[in-house]
Amino acid sequence: MNLAEQPWTKVKEMLAARKPVAAILPCGATEAHGPHLPLNTDVIISEGMARRAAALLSELDIQAYVLPPLSYAPAEFAAEFSGTITIGASTFKALLIDIARNLKAQGFACLAIANSHFDPANVAALREAVDEVRASGVPVAFPDFTRRELAQTLTEEFSSGACHAGRFETSLVIADRPDLVDEDARRSLAANPASLVAAIKRSARTFAEAGGPNAYFGDPCSATGAEGEHTFGIMSSMLAAAVHKAIDV
């Protein structure tokens, strides 16, 4: 259920009921994702994860609203590519904290973060914001897929670190918004096995320095909608489980 599509009266009634209400915030970015995927790829993935998690929570008798997404985030690695819009980590962090405070004041039981934008500065800001929000007394559900134990539950390409606009992300977009995938461009792309994770450890600061001159890593040509839907299932299940744990139902 999308919060922004509801009248305020319905939200008020839901919050006044005795059942806990969670708010799921999709976090993405506006940044280059190869020549075949849209700039809002991360937003698409995070929203898809959030919708599926909300459906799973509904089956557990937990109401969850999906908030309007955050479409701007720190994205310095892609800053050299046209269309990318990067913001400061402090700006992003402050916005998250303000959203959490507003939700707490209204009576939401939990803030859940659906994130699929893994720029190091963005992940660091998210972790800091989550710690501060929790310290203020707001339960937060945040499955951090960059942590090894969670990363290993996803695809082999994701675990390899060569996964920006490659098979992993392209499969997810095909599963949710196939109309936004440039299929001619996708099928023409050779696999790029360069690992972003390894490059970051070598102090690379941009996609080009990391070995991705066209803003993609991995093998987009091998992507499938079936793999994307399977991956959505894993990610949304983890998010739903994190919400369930956070509100201690």
GROMACS .gro file of N, CA and C in nm, residues 36-163:
model
  384
   36HIS      N    1   2.219   0.041  -2.091
   36HIS     CA    2   2.097  -0.037  -2.114
   36HIS      C    3   1.990  -0.021  -2.006
   37LEU      N    4   2.029   0.030  -1.888
   37LEU     CA    5   1.934   0.045  -1.778
   37LEU      C    6   1.909   0.193  -1.748
   38PRO      N    7   1.793   0.225  -1.692
   38PRO     CA    8   1.761   0.365  -1.662
   38PRO      C    9   1.838   0.418  -1.542
   39LEU      N   10   1.843   0.549  -1.533
   39LEU     CA   11   1.911   0.614  -1.421
   39LEU      C   12   1.848   0.580  -1.287
   40ASN      N   13   1.719   0.547  -1.287
   40ASN     CA   14   1.650   0.516  -1.161
   40ASN      C   15   1.646   0.367  -1.130
   41THR      N   16   1.744   0.293  -1.180
   41THR     CA   17   1.749   0.149  -1.156
   41THR      C   18   1.739   0.113  -1.008
   42ASP      N   19   1.817   0.180  -0.924
   42ASP     CA   20   1.816   0.147  -0.782
   42ASP      C   21   1.681   0.176  -0.718
   43VAL      N   22   1.615   0.282  -0.765
   43VAL     CA   23   1.482   0.315  -0.713
   43VAL      C   24   1.383   0.206  -0.751
   44ILE      N   25   1.390   0.160  -0.875
   44ILE     CA   26   1.302   0.052  -0.921
   44ILE      C   27   1.320  -0.072  -0.834
   45ILE      N   28   1.445  -0.109  -0.810
   45ILE     CA   29   1.473  -0.229  -0.732
   45ILE      C   30   1.425  -0.214  -0.587
   46SER      N   31   1.454  -0.099  -0.527
   46SER     CA   32   1.414  -0.077  -0.387
   46SER      C   33   1.262  -0.074  -0.373
   47GLU      N   34   1.194  -0.011  -0.468
   47GLU     CA   35   1.048  -0.009  -0.462
   47GLU      C   36   0.990  -0.149  -0.483
   48GLY      N   37   1.050  -0.224  -0.573
   48GLY     CA   38   1.003  -0.361  -0.594
   48GLY      C   39   1.020  -0.447  -0.470
   49MET      N   40   1.132  -0.430  -0.403
   49MET     CA   41   1.157  -0.501  -0.278
   49MET      C   42   1.056  -0.460  -0.172
   50ALA      N   43   1.031  -0.329  -0.163
   50ALA     CA   44   0.938  -0.277  -0.061
   50ALA      C   45   0.797  -0.327  -0.083
   51ARG      N   46   0.749  -0.326  -0.206
   51ARG     CA   47   0.613  -0.373  -0.234
   51ARG      C   48   0.596  -0.519  -0.197
   52ARG      N   49   0.694  -0.599  -0.233
   52ARG     CA   50   0.686  -0.742  -0.205
   52ARG      C   51   0.695  -0.769  -0.055
   53ALA      N   52   0.777  -0.692   0.014
   53ALA     CA   53   0.786  -0.708   0.160
   53ALA      C   54   0.655  -0.670   0.226
   54ALA      N   55   0.591  -0.563   0.178
   54ALA     CA   56   0.463  -0.520   0.235
   54ALA      C   57   0.358  -0.630   0.218
   55ALA      N   58   0.360  -0.696   0.104
   55ALA     CA   59   0.265  -0.805   0.080
   55ALA      C   60   0.291  -0.922   0.176
   56LEU      N   61   0.418  -0.952   0.199
   56LEU     CA   62   0.452  -1.060   0.292
   56LEU      C   63   0.409  -1.024   0.434
   57LEU      N   64   0.428  -0.900   0.472
   57LEU     CA   65   0.389  -0.856   0.606
   57LEU      C   66   0.238  -0.862   0.623
   58SER      N   67   0.165  -0.829   0.518
   58SER     CA   68   0.019  -0.836   0.525
   58SER      C   69  -0.027  -0.978   0.556
   59GLU      N   70   0.043  -1.077   0.502
   59GLU     CA   71   0.010  -1.217   0.531
   59GLU      C   72   0.034  -1.250   0.677
   60LEU      N   73   0.122  -1.174   0.743
   60LEU     CA   74   0.151  -1.193   0.885
   60LEU      C   75   0.064  -1.102   0.973
   61ASP      N   76  -0.033  -1.036   0.909
   61ASP     CA   77  -0.125  -0.946   0.978
   61ASP      C   78  -0.053  -0.823   1.032
   62ILE      N   79   0.050  -0.778   0.960
   62ILE     CA   80   0.121  -0.655   0.993
   62ILE      C   81   0.099  -0.557   0.878
   63GLN      N   82   0.042  -0.442   0.909
   63GLN     CA   83   0.017  -0.340   0.807
   63GLN      C   84   0.147  -0.266   0.777
   64ALA      N   85   0.175  -0.244   0.649
   64ALA     CA   86   0.294  -0.170   0.611
   64ALA      C   87   0.261  -0.075   0.497
   65TYR      N   88   0.301   0.049   0.512
   65TYR     CA   89   0.288   0.147   0.405
   65TYR      C   90   0.424   0.162   0.337
   66VAL      N   91   0.424   0.169   0.205
   66VAL     CA   92   0.545   0.199   0.130
   66VAL      C   93   0.551   0.349   0.108
   67LEU      N   94   0.656   0.413   0.159
   67LEU     CA   95   0.672   0.557   0.148
   67LEU      C   96   0.721   0.596   0.008
   68PRO      N   97   0.703   0.722  -0.031
   68PRO     CA   98   0.765   0.769  -0.154
   68PRO      C   99   0.916   0.747  -0.146
   69PRO      N  100   0.981   0.707  -0.254
   69PRO     CA  101   1.123   0.672  -0.246
   69PRO      C  102   1.215   0.793  -0.234
   70LEU      N  103   1.332   0.767  -0.177
   70LEU     CA  104   1.440   0.864  -0.184
   70LEU      C  105   1.518   0.834  -0.312
   71SER      N  106   1.514   0.926  -0.406
   71SER     CA  107   1.575   0.902  -0.537
   71SER      C  108   1.710   0.971  -0.554
   72TYR      N  109   1.753   1.043  -0.451
   72TYR     CA  110   1.884   1.109  -0.455
   72TYR      C  111   1.967   1.061  -0.337
   73ALA      N  112   2.094   1.037  -0.363
   73ALA     CA  113   2.183   0.982  -0.260
   73ALA      C  114   2.327   1.013  -0.299
   74PRO      N  115   2.421   0.991  -0.208
   74PRO     CA  116   2.561   1.001  -0.247
   74PRO      C  117   2.591   0.903  -0.360
   75ALA      N  118   2.646   0.952  -0.469
   75ALA     CA  119   2.672   0.865  -0.586
   75ALA      C  120   2.797   0.912  -0.659
   76GLU      N  121   2.903   0.934  -0.582
   76GLU     CA  122   3.026   0.989  -0.639
   76GLU      C  123   3.090   0.897  -0.743
   77PHE      N  124   3.074   0.767  -0.727
   77PHE     CA  125   3.137   0.675  -0.821
   77PHE      C  126   3.085   0.696  -0.963
   78ALA      N  127   2.961   0.740  -0.975
   78ALA     CA  128   2.902   0.759  -1.107
   78ALA      C  129   2.893   0.905  -1.148
   79ALA      N  130   2.953   0.994  -1.072
   79ALA     CA  131   2.935   1.137  -1.093
   79ALA      C  132   2.984   1.185  -1.229
   80GLU      N  133   3.076   1.113  -1.291
   80GLU     CA  134   3.130   1.157  -1.420
   80GLU      C  135   3.035   1.129  -1.537
   81PHE      N  136   2.928   1.053  -1.511
   81PHE     CA  137   2.836   1.016  -1.618
   81PHE      C  138   2.715   1.108  -1.622
   82SER      N  139   2.673   1.145  -1.742
   82SER     CA  140   2.560   1.235  -1.760
   82SER      C  141   2.434   1.180  -1.694
   83GLY      N  142   2.360   1.268  -1.630
   83GLY     CA  143   2.234   1.230  -1.567
   83GLY      C  144   2.246   1.192  -1.422
   84THR      N  145   2.366   1.156  -1.377
   84THR     CA  146   2.386   1.121  -1.236
   84THR      C  147   2.374   1.246  -1.150
   85ILE      N  148   2.298   1.234  -1.042
   85ILE     CA  149   2.282   1.345  -0.948
   85ILE      C  150   2.324   1.295  -0.810
   86THR      N  151   2.435   1.345  -0.761
   86THR     CA  152   2.485   1.302  -0.630
   86THR      C  153   2.465   1.413  -0.527
   87ILE      N  154   2.437   1.373  -0.404
   87ILE     CA  155   2.421   1.469  -0.295
   87ILE      C  156   2.517   1.433  -0.183
   88GLY      N  157   2.535   1.525  -0.090
   88GLY     CA  158   2.627   1.502   0.021
   88GLY      C  159   2.576   1.398   0.119
   89ALA      N  160   2.667   1.323   0.177
   89ALA     CA  161   2.629   1.220   0.273
   89ALA      C  162   2.557   1.281   0.393
   90SER      N  163   2.598   1.400   0.437
   90SER     CA  164   2.535   1.464   0.553
   90SER      C  165   2.391   1.504   0.520
   91THR      N  166   2.367   1.547   0.397
   91THR     CA  167   2.232   1.582   0.353
   91THR      C  168   2.141   1.460   0.355
   92PHE      N  169   2.193   1.353   0.299
   92PHE     CA  170   2.117   1.228   0.293
   92PHE      C  171   2.085   1.176   0.433
   93LYS      N  172   2.185   1.178   0.519
   93LYS     CA  173   2.168   1.130   0.655
   93LYS      C  174   2.066   1.214   0.732
   94ALA      N  175   2.074   1.345   0.717
   94ALA     CA  176   1.981   1.434   0.788
   94ALA      C  177   1.837   1.411   0.741
   95LEU      N  178   1.820   1.386   0.613
   95LEU     CA  179   1.686   1.363   0.560
   95LEU      C  180   1.627   1.234   0.617
   96LEU      N  181   1.707   1.129   0.623
   96LEU     CA  182   1.661   1.003   0.681
   96LEU      C  183   1.618   1.021   0.827
   97ILE      N  184   1.699   1.091   0.903
   97ILE     CA  185   1.669   1.111   1.044
   97ILE      C  186   1.541   1.192   1.061
   98ASP      N  187   1.522   1.295   0.980
   98ASP     CA  188   1.400   1.375   0.988
   98ASP      C  189   1.277   1.293   0.954
   99ILE      N  190   1.287   1.208   0.853
   99ILE     CA  191   1.175   1.122   0.816
   99ILE      C  192   1.140   1.030   0.933
  100ALA      N  193   1.242   0.972   0.994
  100ALA     CA  194   1.219   0.881   1.107
  100ALA      C  195   1.151   0.953   1.223
  101ARG      N  196   1.192   1.074   1.252
  101ARG     CA  197   1.132   1.150   1.361
  101ARG      C  198   0.984   1.178   1.334
  102ASN      N  199   0.953   1.211   1.210
  102ASN     CA  200   0.814   1.236   1.174
  102ASN      C  201   0.730   1.110   1.188
  103LEU      N  202   0.783   0.998   1.145
  103LEU     CA  203   0.709   0.872   1.156
  103LEU      C  204   0.684   0.835   1.302
  104LYS      N  205   0.786   0.855   1.385
  104LYS     CA  206   0.770   0.825   1.527
  104LYS      C  207   0.662   0.912   1.589
  105ALA      N  208   0.661   1.040   1.556
  105ALA     CA  209   0.563   1.133   1.612
  105ALA      C  210   0.421   1.095   1.574
  106GLN      N  211   0.405   1.034   1.459
  106GLN     CA  212   0.272   0.996   1.412
  106GLN      C  213   0.226   0.860   1.466
  107GLY      N  214   0.319   0.783   1.520
  107GLY     CA  215   0.280   0.656   1.579
  107GLY      C  216   0.314   0.533   1.498
  108PHE      N  217   0.399   0.547   1.396
  108PHE     CA  218   0.442   0.428   1.322
  108PHE      C  219   0.529   0.342   1.413
  109ALA      N  220   0.514   0.212   1.400
  109ALA     CA  221   0.583   0.119   1.489
  109ALA      C  222   0.727   0.092   1.448
  110CYS      N  223   0.757   0.118   1.321
  110CYS     CA  224   0.889   0.078   1.271
  110CYS      C  225   0.918   0.150   1.140
  111LEU      N  226   1.043   0.188   1.121
  111LEU     CA  227   1.092   0.236   0.992
  111LEU      C  228   1.172   0.123   0.929
  112ALA      N  229   1.131   0.080   0.812
  112ALA     CA  230   1.205  -0.023   0.738
  112ALA      C  231   1.271   0.043   0.618
  113ILE      N  232   1.396   0.010   0.595
  113ILE     CA  233   1.471   0.069   0.484
  113ILE      C  234   1.499  -0.038   0.380
  114ALA      N  235   1.447  -0.014   0.258
  114ALA     CA  236   1.473  -0.102   0.145
  114ALA      C  237   1.578  -0.033   0.059
  115ASN      N  238   1.701  -0.076   0.068
  115ASN     CA  239   1.810  -0.009  -0.003
  115ASN      C  240   1.877  -0.102  -0.104
  116SER      N  241   1.901  -0.047  -0.224
  116SER     CA  242   1.974  -0.123  -0.325
  116SER      C  243   2.082  -0.038  -0.392
  117HIS      N  244   2.117   0.071  -0.328
  117HIS     CA  245   2.223   0.158  -0.379
  117HIS      C  246   2.344   0.141  -0.289
  118PHE      N  247   2.451   0.082  -0.344
  118PHE     CA  248   2.561   0.036  -0.260
  118PHE      C  249   2.689   0.117  -0.275
  119ASP      N  250   2.677   0.240  -0.320
  119ASP     CA  251   2.792   0.330  -0.319
  119ASP      C  252   2.844   0.337  -0.175
  120PRO      N  253   2.975   0.325  -0.153
  120PRO     CA  254   3.028   0.322  -0.016
  120PRO      C  255   2.984   0.439   0.071
  121ALA      N  256   2.980   0.558   0.014
  121ALA     CA  257   2.938   0.675   0.093
  121ALA      C  258   2.792   0.665   0.133
  122ASN      N  259   2.711   0.609   0.046
  122ASN     CA  260   2.569   0.593   0.077
  122ASN      C  261   2.548   0.490   0.187
  123VAL      N  262   2.617   0.378   0.178
  123VAL     CA  263   2.603   0.273   0.279
  123VAL      C  264   2.650   0.324   0.415
  124ALA      N  265   2.761   0.398   0.416
  124ALA     CA  266   2.812   0.453   0.543
  124ALA      C  267   2.711   0.550   0.605
  125ALA      N  268   2.651   0.635   0.521
  125ALA     CA  269   2.552   0.731   0.572
  125ALA      C  270   2.429   0.659   0.624
  126LEU      N  271   2.387   0.554   0.555
  126LEU     CA  272   2.273   0.475   0.600
  126LEU      C  273   2.300   0.412   0.736
  127ARG      N  274   2.416   0.352   0.752
  127ARG     CA  275   2.449   0.287   0.878
  127ARG      C  276   2.452   0.388   0.993
  128GLU      N  277   2.510   0.504   0.969
  128GLU     CA  278   2.515   0.606   1.073
  128GLU      C  279   2.375   0.656   1.109
  129ALA      N  280   2.292   0.677   1.007
  129ALA     CA  281   2.156   0.725   1.031
  129ALA      C  282   2.075   0.621   1.108
  130VAL      N  283   2.089   0.495   1.071
  130VAL     CA  284   2.017   0.388   1.140
  130VAL      C  285   2.055   0.383   1.287
  131ASP      N  286   2.184   0.396   1.316
  131ASP     CA  287   2.230   0.394   1.455
  131ASP      C  288   2.168   0.510   1.534
  132GLU      N  289   2.164   0.628   1.474
  132GLU     CA  290   2.108   0.744   1.544
  132GLU      C  291   1.957   0.731   1.564
  133VAL      N  292   1.890   0.680   1.462
  133VAL     CA  293   1.745   0.664   1.472
  133VAL      C  294   1.710   0.563   1.580
  134ARG      N  295   1.782   0.452   1.583
  134ARG     CA  296   1.758   0.351   1.687
  134ARG      C  297   1.786   0.409   1.826
  135ALA      N  298   1.890   0.488   1.836
  135ALA     CA  299   1.925   0.547   1.965
  135ALA      C  300   1.816   0.643   2.014
  136SER      N  301   1.738   0.698   1.920
  136SER     CA  302   1.630   0.790   1.957
  136SER      C  303   1.503   0.716   1.997
  137GLY      N  304   1.505   0.584   1.988
  137GLY     CA  305   1.391   0.504   2.030
  137GLY      C  306   1.300   0.457   1.919
  138VAL      N  307   1.341   0.475   1.794
  138VAL     CA  308   1.260   0.430   1.681
  138VAL      C  309   1.313   0.295   1.631
  139PRO      N  310   1.231   0.190   1.634
  139PRO     CA  311   1.276   0.062   1.580
  139PRO      C  312   1.304   0.074   1.431
  140VAL      N  313   1.415   0.018   1.386
  140VAL     CA  314   1.453   0.024   1.244
  140VAL      C  315   1.481  -0.116   1.193
  141ALA      N  316   1.425  -0.147   1.077
  141ALA     CA  317   1.455  -0.273   1.007
  141ALA      C  318   1.541  -0.238   0.886
  142PHE      N  319   1.664  -0.283   0.885
  142PHE     CA  320   1.756  -0.249   0.777
  142PHE      C  321   1.844  -0.368   0.742
  143PRO      N  322   1.799  -0.453   0.650
  143PRO     CA  323   1.887  -0.559   0.603
  143PRO      C  324   1.994  -0.500   0.512
  144ASP      N  325   2.117  -0.500   0.559
  144ASP     CA  326   2.229  -0.440   0.487
  144ASP      C  327   2.293  -0.547   0.399
  145PHE      N  328   2.260  -0.545   0.272
  145PHE     CA  329   2.305  -0.650   0.181
  145PHE      C  330   2.454  -0.642   0.148
  146THR      N  331   2.521  -0.538   0.198
  146THR     CA  332   2.666  -0.534   0.179
  146THR      C  333   2.738  -0.613   0.288
  147ARG      N  334   2.667  -0.654   0.392
  147ARG     CA  335   2.727  -0.739   0.495
  147ARG      C  336   2.743  -0.879   0.439
  148ARG      N  337   2.854  -0.942   0.471
  148ARG     CA  338   2.889  -1.069   0.409
  148ARG      C  339   2.781  -1.175   0.427
  149GLU      N  340   2.723  -1.182   0.549
  149GLU     CA  341   2.627  -1.289   0.575
  149GLU      C  342   2.500  -1.275   0.491
  150LEU      N  343   2.465  -1.151   0.456
  150LEU     CA  344   2.348  -1.131   0.369
  150LEU      C  345   2.387  -1.139   0.222
  151ALA      N  346   2.501  -1.084   0.188
  151ALA     CA  347   2.547  -1.087   0.048
  151ALA      C  348   2.555  -1.229  -0.005
  152GLN      N  349   2.596  -1.321   0.081
  152GLN     CA  350   2.612  -1.459   0.038
  152GLN      C  351   2.480  -1.530   0.008
  153THR      N  352   2.369  -1.472   0.051
  153THR     CA  353   2.239  -1.532   0.022
  153THR      C  354   2.187  -1.490  -0.116
  154LEU      N  355   2.253  -1.392  -0.178
  154LEU     CA  356   2.210  -1.344  -0.309
  154LEU      C  357   2.287  -1.417  -0.419
  155THR      N  358   2.297  -1.359  -0.536
  155THR     CA  359   2.352  -1.432  -0.650
  155THR      C  360   2.504  -1.437  -0.647
  156GLU      N  361   2.558  -1.526  -0.729
  156GLU     CA  362   2.703  -1.540  -0.738
  156GLU      C  363   2.766  -1.410  -0.788
  157GLU      N  364   2.702  -1.344  -0.885
  157GLU     CA  365   2.757  -1.220  -0.937
  157GLU      C  366   2.760  -1.113  -0.828
  158PHE      N  367   2.653  -1.105  -0.749
  158PHE     CA  368   2.652  -1.005  -0.641
  158PHE      C  369   2.767  -1.030  -0.545
  159SER      N  370   2.788  -1.153  -0.508
  159SER     CA  371   2.896  -1.186  -0.414
  159SER      C  372   3.033  -1.155  -0.472
  160SER      N  373   3.044  -1.161  -0.606
  160SER     CA  374   3.174  -1.135  -0.671
  160SER      C  375   3.211  -0.987  -0.666
  161GLY      N  376   3.112  -0.900  -0.648
  161GLY     CA  377   3.138  -0.757  -0.648
  161GLY      C  378   3.128  -0.694  -0.786
  162ALA      N  379   3.119  -0.775  -0.890
  162ALA     CA  380   3.102  -0.724  -1.027
  162ALA      C  381   2.953  -0.721  -1.057
  163CYS      N  382   2.882  -0.627  -0.995
  163CYS     CA  383   2.736  -0.639  -0.997
  163CYS      C  384   2.663  -0.507  -1.017
   0.00000   0.00000   0.00000
